[in-house]
Amino acid sequence: MEDDRRLRLWRQIVGQAGGEPITLAHVCGVMLSAAGVDAVAVTAKLEDTERETVYTSSRLATDMEDLTVTLGEGPGVDALSDGHCLVTDLAADGCRTRWPGYAPAAVEAGVGGLFAFPLRLGGVGVGVLCLYRGEPGPLGSEQLADALVLTDTVLTLLLDKGLSEQPELDGRWSEQNGAQHPEVHQATGMITVQLGVSAAAALVRLRAYAFSRDRRLSEVAKDVVARRLHFGGSES
């Protein structure tokens, strides 16, 4: 039965690819339909780095991943360490208690349900796949089964290609090399020198600054790298 499921989904992926090499975009395109969700995001977590967004299916998913990176909380963070995090209603009181910054902001952005699946190689977490749905509600049993199979396929592609699929500014997707937000790492390193603190503490300061001013972490990081913002002075 499971082999039949895998074969059915693989045929759909091949159909999406239309004869081209199969990419995360093709697999996630099938995921949208199979799981009945509105947006998909794939992030990678490599040794000694923060999480990197390597694919998003829409601006909504991009914004939600930016929010996760900025706040350092949410189902996508918990899934990396704790396993599947299937949230049927982000507006529930329990979600607001668990993720006091993320949950209200996600609901305001139009996300009702969020389903986060860790991408694991053995016992090592290498990333997270997040499914976003506008309306609250659980995944059906067939939807969940399909999502788990497709998550395995995403992991295989991620390990095979690495951080290769990157977004264009107009929402289309190309396959350029490099991480999506390298400036966050550069800025973190600069702040460690400016303040004489650890990288972890520097990242906390960077996140706090972005959150307090309602800005994206990547935007603040670019200001640091361009030396428009210095954390050793009054600006921080």
JSON list of N, CA, C and O in Angstrom, two decimals, residues 157-212:
[
{"chain": "A", "resi": 157, "resn": "LEU", "atom": "N", "xyz": [16.14, 15.34, -2.04]},
{"chain": "A", "resi": 157, "resn": "LEU", "atom": "CA", "xyz": [16.57, 16.42, -2.94]},
{"chain": "A", "resi": 157, "resn": "LEU", "atom": "C", "xyz": [17.48, 17.41, -2.22]},
{"chain": "A", "resi": 157, "resn": "LEU", "atom": "O", "xyz": [18.47, 17.88, -2.79]},
{"chain": "A", "resi": 158, "resn": "LEU", "atom": "N", "xyz": [17.14, 17.73, -0.98]},
{"chain": "A", "resi": 158, "resn": "LEU", "atom": "CA", "xyz": [17.92, 18.68, -0.23]},
{"chain": "A", "resi": 158, "resn": "LEU", "atom": "C", "xyz": [19.35, 18.17, -0.02]},
{"chain": "A", "resi": 158, "resn": "LEU", "atom": "O", "xyz": [20.32, 18.92, -0.17]},
{"chain": "A", "resi": 159, "resn": "LEU", "atom": "N", "xyz": [19.48, 16.90, 0.30]},
{"chain": "A", "resi": 159, "resn": "LEU", "atom": "CA", "xyz": [20.80, 16.32, 0.50]},
{"chain": "A", "resi": 159, "resn": "LEU", "atom": "C", "xyz": [21.56, 16.21, -0.81]},
{"chain": "A", "resi": 159, "resn": "LEU", "atom": "O", "xyz": [22.79, 16.33, -0.85]},
{"chain": "A", "resi": 160, "resn": "ASP", "atom": "N", "xyz": [20.83, 16.01, -1.89]},
{"chain": "A", "resi": 160, "resn": "ASP", "atom": "CA", "xyz": [21.45, 15.84, -3.20]},
{"chain": "A", "resi": 160, "resn": "ASP", "atom": "C", "xyz": [21.93, 17.17, -3.77]},
{"chain": "A", "resi": 160, "resn": "ASP", "atom": "O", "xyz": [23.01, 17.28, -4.33]},
{"chain": "A", "resi": 161, "resn": "LYS", "atom": "N", "xyz": [21.10, 18.24, -3.60]},
{"chain": "A", "resi": 161, "resn": "LYS", "atom": "CA", "xyz": [21.40, 19.52, -4.24]},
{"chain": "A", "resi": 161, "resn": "LYS", "atom": "C", "xyz": [21.98, 20.56, -3.30]},
{"chain": "A", "resi": 161, "resn": "LYS", "atom": "O", "xyz": [22.62, 21.50, -3.74]},
{"chain": "A", "resi": 162, "resn": "GLY", "atom": "N", "xyz": [21.72, 20.42, -2.00]},
{"chain": "A", "resi": 162, "resn": "GLY", "atom": "CA", "xyz": [22.19, 21.42, -1.07]},
{"chain": "A", "resi": 162, "resn": "GLY", "atom": "C", "xyz": [21.41, 22.71, -1.21]},
{"chain": "A", "resi": 162, "resn": "GLY", "atom": "O", "xyz": [20.29, 22.74, -1.71]},
{"chain": "A", "resi": 163, "resn": "LEU", "atom": "N", "xyz": [21.99, 23.82, -0.79]},
{"chain": "A", "resi": 163, "resn": "LEU", "atom": "CA", "xyz": [21.32, 25.11, -0.82]},
{"chain": "A", "resi": 163, "resn": "LEU", "atom": "C", "xyz": [21.41, 25.70, -2.21]},
{"chain": "A", "resi": 163, "resn": "LEU", "atom": "O", "xyz": [22.20, 26.59, -2.49]},
{"chain": "A", "resi": 164, "resn": "SER", "atom": "N", "xyz": [20.57, 25.21, -3.14]},
{"chain": "A", "resi": 164, "resn": "SER", "atom": "CA", "xyz": [20.71, 25.62, -4.52]},
{"chain": "A", "resi": 164, "resn": "SER", "atom": "C", "xyz": [19.51, 26.34, -5.09]},
{"chain": "A", "resi": 164, "resn": "SER", "atom": "O", "xyz": [19.63, 27.07, -6.06]},
{"chain": "A", "resi": 165, "resn": "GLU", "atom": "N", "xyz": [18.34, 26.14, -4.53]},
{"chain": "A", "resi": 165, "resn": "GLU", "atom": "CA", "xyz": [17.15, 26.76, -5.11]},
{"chain": "A", "resi": 165, "resn": "GLU", "atom": "C", "xyz": [16.80, 28.03, -4.36]},
{"chain": "A", "resi": 165, "resn": "GLU", "atom": "O", "xyz": [16.47, 28.00, -3.20]},
{"chain": "A", "resi": 166, "resn": "GLN", "atom": "N", "xyz": [16.88, 29.15, -5.05]},
{"chain": "A", "resi": 166, "resn": "GLN", "atom": "CA", "xyz": [16.73, 30.44, -4.41]},
{"chain": "A", "resi": 166, "resn": "GLN", "atom": "C", "xyz": [15.64, 31.25, -5.09]},
{"chain": "A", "resi": 166, "resn": "GLN", "atom": "O", "xyz": [15.42, 31.14, -6.29]},
{"chain": "A", "resi": 167, "resn": "PRO", "atom": "N", "xyz": [14.95, 32.14, -4.34]},
{"chain": "A", "resi": 167, "resn": "PRO", "atom": "CA", "xyz": [13.86, 32.92, -4.91]},
{"chain": "A", "resi": 167, "resn": "PRO", "atom": "C", "xyz": [14.32, 34.12, -5.71]},
{"chain": "A", "resi": 167, "resn": "PRO", "atom": "O", "xyz": [15.30, 34.75, -5.39]},
{"chain": "A", "resi": 168, "resn": "GLU", "atom": "N", "xyz": [13.58, 34.43, -6.76]},
{"chain": "A", "resi": 168, "resn": "GLU", "atom": "CA", "xyz": [13.73, 35.70, -7.45]},
{"chain": "A", "resi": 168, "resn": "GLU", "atom": "C", "xyz": [12.81, 36.72, -6.78]},
{"chain": "A", "resi": 168, "resn": "GLU", "atom": "O", "xyz": [11.85, 36.36, -6.12]},
{"chain": "A", "resi": 169, "resn": "LEU", "atom": "N", "xyz": [13.09, 38.00, -6.98]},
{"chain": "A", "resi": 169, "resn": "LEU", "atom": "CA", "xyz": [12.31, 39.03, -6.31]},
{"chain": "A", "resi": 169, "resn": "LEU", "atom": "C", "xyz": [10.87, 39.06, -6.78]},
{"chain": "A", "resi": 169, "resn": "LEU", "atom": "O", "xyz": [10.00, 39.53, -6.07]},
{"chain": "A", "resi": 170, "resn": "ASP", "atom": "N", "xyz": [10.60, 38.58, -8.00]},
{"chain": "A", "resi": 170, "resn": "ASP", "atom": "CA", "xyz": [9.23, 38.63, -8.50]},
{"chain": "A", "resi": 170, "resn": "ASP", "atom": "C", "xyz": [8.43, 37.39, -8.11]},
{"chain": "A", "resi": 170, "resn": "ASP", "atom": "O", "xyz": [7.31, 37.20, -8.57]},
{"chain": "A", "resi": 171, "resn": "GLY", "atom": "N", "xyz": [8.98, 36.54, -7.28]},
{"chain": "A", "resi": 171, "resn": "GLY", "atom": "CA", "xyz": [8.26, 35.37, -6.80]},
{"chain": "A", "resi": 171, "resn": "GLY", "atom": "C", "xyz": [8.53, 34.12, -7.60]},
{"chain": "A", "resi": 171, "resn": "GLY", "atom": "O", "xyz": [8.12, 33.03, -7.21]},
{"chain": "A", "resi": 172, "resn": "ARG", "atom": "N", "xyz": [9.23, 34.23, -8.73]},
{"chain": "A", "resi": 172, "resn": "ARG", "atom": "CA", "xyz": [9.61, 33.03, -9.48]},
{"chain": "A", "resi": 172, "resn": "ARG", "atom": "C", "xyz": [10.87, 32.44, -8.86]},
{"chain": "A", "resi": 172, "resn": "ARG", "atom": "O", "xyz": [11.54, 33.07, -8.05]},
{"chain": "A", "resi": 173, "resn": "TRP", "atom": "N", "xyz": [11.21, 31.23, -9.28]},
{"chain": "A", "resi": 173, "resn": "TRP", "atom": "CA", "xyz": [12.31, 30.55, -8.61]},
{"chain": "A", "resi": 173, "resn": "TRP", "atom": "C", "xyz": [13.36, 30.10, -9.60]},
{"chain": "A", "resi": 173, "resn": "TRP", "atom": "O", "xyz": [13.07, 29.59, -10.66]},
{"chain": "A", "resi": 174, "resn": "SER", "atom": "N", "xyz": [14.62, 30.33, -9.26]},
{"chain": "A", "resi": 174, "resn": "SER", "atom": "CA", "xyz": [15.73, 29.89, -10.08]},
{"chain": "A", "resi": 174, "resn": "SER", "atom": "C", "xyz": [16.59, 28.95, -9.26]},
{"chain": "A", "resi": 174, "resn": "SER", "atom": "O", "xyz": [16.25, 28.61, -8.13]},
{"chain": "A", "resi": 175, "resn": "GLU", "atom": "N", "xyz": [17.72, 28.53, -9.80]},
{"chain": "A", "resi": 175, "resn": "GLU", "atom": "CA", "xyz": [18.61, 27.63, -9.08]},
{"chain": "A", "resi": 175, "resn": "GLU", "atom": "C", "xyz": [20.00, 28.24, -9.00]},
{"chain": "A", "resi": 175, "resn": "GLU", "atom": "O", "xyz": [20.94, 27.77, -9.60]},
{"chain": "A", "resi": 176, "resn": "GLN", "atom": "N", "xyz": [20.11, 29.30, -8.23]},
{"chain": "A", "resi": 176, "resn": "GLN", "atom": "CA", "xyz": [21.38, 29.97, -8.03]},
{"chain": "A", "resi": 176, "resn": "GLN", "atom": "C", "xyz": [22.03, 29.43, -6.78]},
{"chain": "A", "resi": 176, "resn": "GLN", "atom": "O", "xyz": [21.35, 29.05, -5.83]},
{"chain": "A", "resi": 177, "resn": "ASN", "atom": "N", "xyz": [23.33, 29.41, -6.76]},
{"chain": "A", "resi": 177, "resn": "ASN", "atom": "CA", "xyz": [24.04, 28.91, -5.59]},
{"chain": "A", "resi": 177, "resn": "ASN", "atom": "C", "xyz": [24.06, 29.96, -4.50]},
{"chain": "A", "resi": 177, "resn": "ASN", "atom": "O", "xyz": [24.01, 31.15, -4.75]},
{"chain": "A", "resi": 178, "resn": "GLY", "atom": "N", "xyz": [24.14, 29.50, -3.25]},
{"chain": "A", "resi": 178, "resn": "GLY", "atom": "CA", "xyz": [24.29, 30.40, -2.12]},
{"chain": "A", "resi": 178, "resn": "GLY", "atom": "C", "xyz": [23.07, 30.42, -1.24]},
{"chain": "A", "resi": 178, "resn": "GLY", "atom": "O", "xyz": [21.97, 30.10, -1.63]},
{"chain": "A", "resi": 179, "resn": "ALA", "atom": "N", "xyz": [23.28, 30.82, 0.01]},
{"chain": "A", "resi": 179, "resn": "ALA", "atom": "CA", "xyz": [22.19, 30.89, 0.98]},
{"chain": "A", "resi": 179, "resn": "ALA", "atom": "C", "xyz": [21.34, 32.13, 0.73]},
{"chain": "A", "resi": 179, "resn": "ALA", "atom": "O", "xyz": [21.80, 33.11, 0.16]},
{"chain": "A", "resi": 180, "resn": "GLN", "atom": "N", "xyz": [20.11, 32.10, 1.20]},
{"chain": "A", "resi": 180, "resn": "GLN", "atom": "CA", "xyz": [19.20, 33.20, 0.92]},
{"chain": "A", "resi": 180, "resn": "GLN", "atom": "C", "xyz": [19.54, 34.45, 1.72]},
{"chain": "A", "resi": 180, "resn": "GLN", "atom": "O", "xyz": [19.40, 35.56, 1.24]},
{"chain": "A", "resi": 181, "resn": "HIS", "atom": "N", "xyz": [19.97, 34.29, 2.97]},
{"chain": "A", "resi": 181, "resn": "HIS", "atom": "CA", "xyz": [20.25, 35.46, 3.79]},
{"chain": "A", "resi": 181, "resn": "HIS", "atom": "C", "xyz": [21.65, 35.38, 4.41]},
{"chain": "A", "resi": 181, "resn": "HIS", "atom": "O", "xyz": [21.81, 35.35, 5.63]},
{"chain": "A", "resi": 182, "resn": "PRO", "atom": "N", "xyz": [22.71, 35.37, 3.60]},
{"chain": "A", "resi": 182, "resn": "PRO", "atom": "CA", "xyz": [24.06, 35.30, 4.17]},
{"chain": "A", "resi": 182, "resn": "PRO", "atom": "C", "xyz": [24.39, 36.53, 5.01]},
{"chain": "A", "resi": 182, "resn": "PRO", "atom": "O", "xyz": [25.25, 36.47, 5.89]},
{"chain": "A", "resi": 183, "resn": "GLU", "atom": "N", "xyz": [23.67, 37.65, 4.77]},
{"chain": "A", "resi": 183, "resn": "GLU", "atom": "CA", "xyz": [23.96, 38.87, 5.52]},
{"chain": "A", "resi": 183, "resn": "GLU", "atom": "C", "xyz": [23.66, 38.71, 7.00]},
{"chain": "A", "resi": 183, "resn": "GLU", "atom": "O", "xyz": [24.25, 39.40, 7.84]},
{"chain": "A", "resi": 184, "resn": "VAL", "atom": "N", "xyz": [22.73, 37.79, 7.35]},
{"chain": "A", "resi": 184, "resn": "VAL", "atom": "CA", "xyz": [22.44, 37.57, 8.77]},
{"chain": "A", "resi": 184, "resn": "VAL", "atom": "C", "xyz": [23.67, 37.01, 9.47]},
{"chain": "A", "resi": 184, "resn": "VAL", "atom": "O", "xyz": [24.03, 37.43, 10.58]},
{"chain": "A", "resi": 185, "resn": "HIS", "atom": "N", "xyz": [24.37, 36.08, 8.81]},
{"chain": "A", "resi": 185, "resn": "HIS", "atom": "CA", "xyz": [25.58, 35.51, 9.40]},
{"chain": "A", "resi": 185, "resn": "HIS", "atom": "C", "xyz": [26.69, 36.56, 9.46]},
{"chain": "A", "resi": 185, "resn": "HIS", "atom": "O", "xyz": [27.42, 36.64, 10.45]},
{"chain": "A", "resi": 186, "resn": "GLN", "atom": "N", "xyz": [26.82, 37.35, 8.39]},
{"chain": "A", "resi": 186, "resn": "GLN", "atom": "CA", "xyz": [27.84, 38.40, 8.38]},
{"chain": "A", "resi": 186, "resn": "GLN", "atom": "C", "xyz": [27.58, 39.41, 9.50]},
{"chain": "A", "resi": 186, "resn": "GLN", "atom": "O", "xyz": [28.51, 39.81, 10.21]},
{"chain": "A", "resi": 187, "resn": "ALA", "atom": "N", "xyz": [26.33, 39.82, 9.63]},
{"chain": "A", "resi": 187, "resn": "ALA", "atom": "CA", "xyz": [25.98, 40.80, 10.65]},
{"chain": "A", "resi": 187, "resn": "ALA", "atom": "C", "xyz": [26.22, 40.26, 12.05]},
{"chain": "A", "resi": 187, "resn": "ALA", "atom": "O", "xyz": [26.73, 40.96, 12.93]},
{"chain": "A", "resi": 188, "resn": "THR", "atom": "N", "xyz": [25.88, 38.99, 12.25]},
{"chain": "A", "resi": 188, "resn": "THR", "atom": "CA", "xyz": [26.10, 38.37, 13.56]},
{"chain": "A", "resi": 188, "resn": "THR", "atom": "C", "xyz": [27.58, 38.40, 13.92]},
{"chain": "A", "resi": 188, "resn": "THR", "atom": "O", "xyz": [27.96, 38.73, 15.05]},
{"chain": "A", "resi": 189, "resn": "GLY", "atom": "N", "xyz": [28.43, 38.08, 12.95]},
{"chain": "A", "resi": 189, "resn": "GLY", "atom": "CA", "xyz": [29.87, 38.12, 13.19]},
{"chain": "A", "resi": 189, "resn": "GLY", "atom": "C", "xyz": [30.37, 39.51, 13.52]},
{"chain": "A", "resi": 189, "resn": "GLY", "atom": "O", "xyz": [31.22, 39.69, 14.40]},
{"chain": "A", "resi": 190, "resn": "MET", "atom": "N", "xyz": [29.83, 40.51, 12.81]},
{"chain": "A", "resi": 190, "resn": "MET", "atom": "CA", "xyz": [30.24, 41.89, 13.08]},
{"chain": "A", "resi": 190, "resn": "MET", "atom": "C", "xyz": [29.81, 42.34, 14.47]},
{"chain": "A", "resi": 190, "resn": "MET", "atom": "O", "xyz": [30.56, 43.04, 15.16]},
{"chain": "A", "resi": 191, "resn": "ILE", "atom": "N", "xyz": [28.62, 41.92, 14.89]},
{"chain": "A", "resi": 191, "resn": "ILE", "atom": "CA", "xyz": [28.12, 42.34, 16.21]},
{"chain": "A", "resi": 191, "resn": "ILE", "atom": "C", "xyz": [28.91, 41.67, 17.33]},
{"chain": "A", "resi": 191, "resn": "ILE", "atom": "O", "xyz": [29.11, 42.26, 18.39]},
{"chain": "A", "resi": 192, "resn": "THR", "atom": "N", "xyz": [29.39, 40.45, 17.11]},
{"chain": "A", "resi": 192, "resn": "THR", "atom": "CA", "xyz": [30.22, 39.80, 18.12]},
{"chain": "A", "resi": 192, "resn": "THR", "atom": "C", "xyz": [31.47, 40.64, 18.40]},
{"chain": "A", "resi": 192, "resn": "THR", "atom": "O", "xyz": [31.92, 40.73, 19.54]},
{"chain": "A", "resi": 193, "resn": "VAL", "atom": "N", "xyz": [32.02, 41.24, 17.34]},
{"chain": "A", "resi": 193, "resn": "VAL", "atom": "CA", "xyz": [33.20, 42.09, 17.51]},
{"chain": "A", "resi": 193, "resn": "VAL", "atom": "C", "xyz": [32.82, 43.42, 18.14]},
{"chain": "A", "resi": 193, "resn": "VAL", "atom": "O", "xyz": [33.51, 43.91, 19.05]},
{"chain": "A", "resi": 194, "resn": "GLN", "atom": "N", "xyz": [31.72, 44.01, 17.69]},
{"chain": "A", "resi": 194, "resn": "GLN", "atom": "CA", "xyz": [31.30, 45.32, 18.20]},
{"chain": "A", "resi": 194, "resn": "GLN", "atom": "C", "xyz": [30.98, 45.29, 19.69]},
{"chain": "A", "resi": 194, "resn": "GLN", "atom": "O", "xyz": [31.31, 46.23, 20.43]},
{"chain": "A", "resi": 195, "resn": "LEU", "atom": "N", "xyz": [30.35, 44.19, 20.14]},
{"chain": "A", "resi": 195, "resn": "LEU", "atom": "CA", "xyz": [29.90, 44.12, 21.53]},
{"chain": "A", "resi": 195, "resn": "LEU", "atom": "C", "xyz": [30.78, 43.22, 22.40]},
{"chain": "A", "resi": 195, "resn": "LEU", "atom": "O", "xyz": [30.63, 43.19, 23.61]},
{"chain": "A", "resi": 196, "resn": "GLY", "atom": "N", "xyz": [31.65, 42.44, 21.76]},
{"chain": "A", "resi": 196, "resn": "GLY", "atom": "CA", "xyz": [32.48, 41.52, 22.53]},
{"chain": "A", "resi": 196, "resn": "GLY", "atom": "C", "xyz": [31.69, 40.40, 23.18]},
{"chain": "A", "resi": 196, "resn": "GLY", "atom": "O", "xyz": [31.96, 40.02, 24.32]},
{"chain": "A", "resi": 197, "resn": "VAL", "atom": "N", "xyz": [30.68, 39.89, 22.45]},
{"chain": "A", "resi": 197, "resn": "VAL", "atom": "CA", "xyz": [29.82, 38.82, 22.98]},
{"chain": "A", "resi": 197, "resn": "VAL", "atom": "C", "xyz": [29.92, 37.60, 22.07]},
{"chain": "A", "resi": 197, "resn": "VAL", "atom": "O", "xyz": [30.54, 37.64, 21.00]},
{"chain": "A", "resi": 198, "resn": "SER", "atom": "N", "xyz": [29.27, 36.51, 22.49]},
{"chain": "A", "resi": 198, "resn": "SER", "atom": "CA", "xyz": [29.25, 35.30, 21.67]},
{"chain": "A", "resi": 198, "resn": "SER", "atom": "C", "xyz": [28.36, 35.49, 20.46]},
{"chain": "A", "resi": 198, "resn": "SER", "atom": "O", "xyz": [27.53, 36.41, 20.40]},
{"chain": "A", "resi": 199, "resn": "ALA", "atom": "N", "xyz": [28.49, 34.58, 19.49]},
{"chain": "A", "resi": 199, "resn": "ALA", "atom": "CA", "xyz": [27.64, 34.64, 18.30]},
{"chain": "A", "resi": 199, "resn": "ALA", "atom": "C", "xyz": [26.18, 34.48, 18.66]},
{"chain": "A", "resi": 199, "resn": "ALA", "atom": "O", "xyz": [25.30, 35.14, 18.08]},
{"chain": "A", "resi": 200, "resn": "ALA", "atom": "N", "xyz": [25.90, 33.60, 19.63]},
{"chain": "A", "resi": 200, "resn": "ALA", "atom": "CA", "xyz": [24.51, 33.38, 20.05]},
{"chain": "A", "resi": 200, "resn": "ALA", "atom": "C", "xyz": [23.92, 34.66, 20.64]},
{"chain": "A", "resi": 200, "resn": "ALA", "atom": "O", "xyz": [22.79, 35.04, 20.33]},
{"chain": "A", "resi": 201, "resn": "ALA", "atom": "N", "xyz": [24.69, 35.33, 21.49]},
{"chain": "A", "resi": 201, "resn": "ALA", "atom": "CA", "xyz": [24.22, 36.57, 22.10]},
{"chain": "A", "resi": 201, "resn": "ALA", "atom": "C", "xyz": [24.05, 37.66, 21.06]},
{"chain": "A", "resi": 201, "resn": "ALA", "atom": "O", "xyz": [23.12, 38.47, 21.12]},
{"chain": "A", "resi": 202, "resn": "ALA", "atom": "N", "xyz": [24.96, 37.70, 20.08]},
{"chain": "A", "resi": 202, "resn": "ALA", "atom": "CA", "xyz": [24.86, 38.70, 19.02]},
{"chain": "A", "resi": 202, "resn": "ALA", "atom": "C", "xyz": [23.60, 38.51, 18.20]},
{"chain": "A", "resi": 202, "resn": "ALA", "atom": "O", "xyz": [22.93, 39.48, 17.83]},
{"chain": "A", "resi": 203, "resn": "LEU", "atom": "N", "xyz": [23.26, 37.25, 17.92]},
{"chain": "A", "resi": 203, "resn": "LEU", "atom": "CA", "xyz": [22.05, 36.97, 17.15]},
{"chain": "A", "resi": 203, "resn": "LEU", "atom": "C", "xyz": [20.80, 37.37, 17.93]},
{"chain": "A", "resi": 203, "resn": "LEU", "atom": "O", "xyz": [19.84, 37.90, 17.37]},
{"chain": "A", "resi": 204, "resn": "VAL", "atom": "N", "xyz": [20.82, 37.15, 19.24]},
{"chain": "A", "resi": 204, "resn": "VAL", "atom": "CA", "xyz": [19.70, 37.57, 20.08]},
{"chain": "A", "resi": 204, "resn": "VAL", "atom": "C", "xyz": [19.52, 39.08, 20.00]},
{"chain": "A", "resi": 204, "resn": "VAL", "atom": "O", "xyz": [18.40, 39.60, 19.88]},
{"chain": "A", "resi": 205, "resn": "ARG", "atom": "N", "xyz": [20.63, 39.83, 20.08]},
{"chain": "A", "resi": 205, "resn": "ARG", "atom": "CA", "xyz": [20.56, 41.28, 19.99]},
{"chain": "A", "resi": 205, "resn": "ARG", "atom": "C", "xyz": [20.00, 41.72, 18.63]},
{"chain": "A", "resi": 205, "resn": "ARG", "atom": "O", "xyz": [19.20, 42.65, 18.55]},
{"chain": "A", "resi": 206, "resn": "LEU", "atom": "N", "xyz": [20.45, 41.06, 17.58]},
{"chain": "A", "resi": 206, "resn": "LEU", "atom": "CA", "xyz": [19.99, 41.40, 16.23]},
{"chain": "A", "resi": 206, "resn": "LEU", "atom": "C", "xyz": [18.49, 41.13, 16.09]},
{"chain": "A", "resi": 206, "resn": "LEU", "atom": "O", "xyz": [17.74, 41.95, 15.55]},
{"chain": "A", "resi": 207, "resn": "ARG", "atom": "N", "xyz": [18.05, 39.99, 16.61]},
{"chain": "A", "resi": 207, "resn": "ARG", "atom": "CA", "xyz": [16.62, 39.66, 16.55]},
{"chain": "A", "resi": 207, "resn": "ARG", "atom": "C", "xyz": [15.79, 40.64, 17.36]},
{"chain": "A", "resi": 207, "resn": "ARG", "atom": "O", "xyz": [14.73, 41.08, 16.93]},
{"chain": "A", "resi": 208, "resn": "ALA", "atom": "N", "xyz": [16.27, 40.97, 18.55]},
{"chain": "A", "resi": 208, "resn": "ALA", "atom": "CA", "xyz": [15.53, 41.88, 19.41]},
{"chain": "A", "resi": 208, "resn": "ALA", "atom": "C", "xyz": [15.38, 43.25, 18.75]},
{"chain": "A", "resi": 208, "resn": "ALA", "atom": "O", "xyz": [14.32, 43.88, 18.82]},
{"chain": "A", "resi": 209, "resn": "TYR", "atom": "N", "xyz": [16.45, 43.70, 18.11]},
{"chain": "A", "resi": 209, "resn": "TYR", "atom": "CA", "xyz": [16.40, 45.00, 17.43]},
{"chain": "A", "resi": 209, "resn": "TYR", "atom": "C", "xyz": [15.36, 44.97, 16.31]},
{"chain": "A", "resi": 209, "resn": "TYR", "atom": "O", "xyz": [14.54, 45.89, 16.18]},
{"chain": "A", "resi": 210, "resn": "ALA", "atom": "N", "xyz": [15.39, 43.90, 15.50]},
{"chain": "A", "resi": 210, "resn": "ALA", "atom": "CA", "xyz": [14.45, 43.80, 14.38]},
{"chain": "A", "resi": 210, "resn": "ALA", "atom": "C", "xyz": [13.01, 43.72, 14.89]},
{"chain": "A", "resi": 210, "resn": "ALA", "atom": "O", "xyz": [12.11, 44.40, 14.37]},
{"chain": "A", "resi": 211, "resn": "PHE", "atom": "N", "xyz": [12.78, 42.92, 15.92]},
{"chain": "A", "resi": 211, "resn": "PHE", "atom": "CA", "xyz": [11.42, 42.74, 16.43]},
{"chain": "A", "resi": 211, "resn": "PHE", "atom": "C", "xyz": [10.88, 44.03, 17.04]},
{"chain": "A", "resi": 211, "resn": "PHE", "atom": "O", "xyz": [9.73, 44.41, 16.82]},
{"chain": "A", "resi": 212, "resn": "SER", "atom": "N", "xyz": [11.72, 44.73, 17.80]},
{"chain": "A", "resi": 212, "resn": "SER", "atom": "CA", "xyz": [11.26, 45.94, 18.48]},
{"chain": "A", "resi": 212, "resn": "SER", "atom": "C", "xyz": [10.91, 47.05, 17.51]},
{"chain": "A", "resi": 212, "resn": "SER", "atom": "O", "xyz": [10.12, 47.95, 17.82]}
]
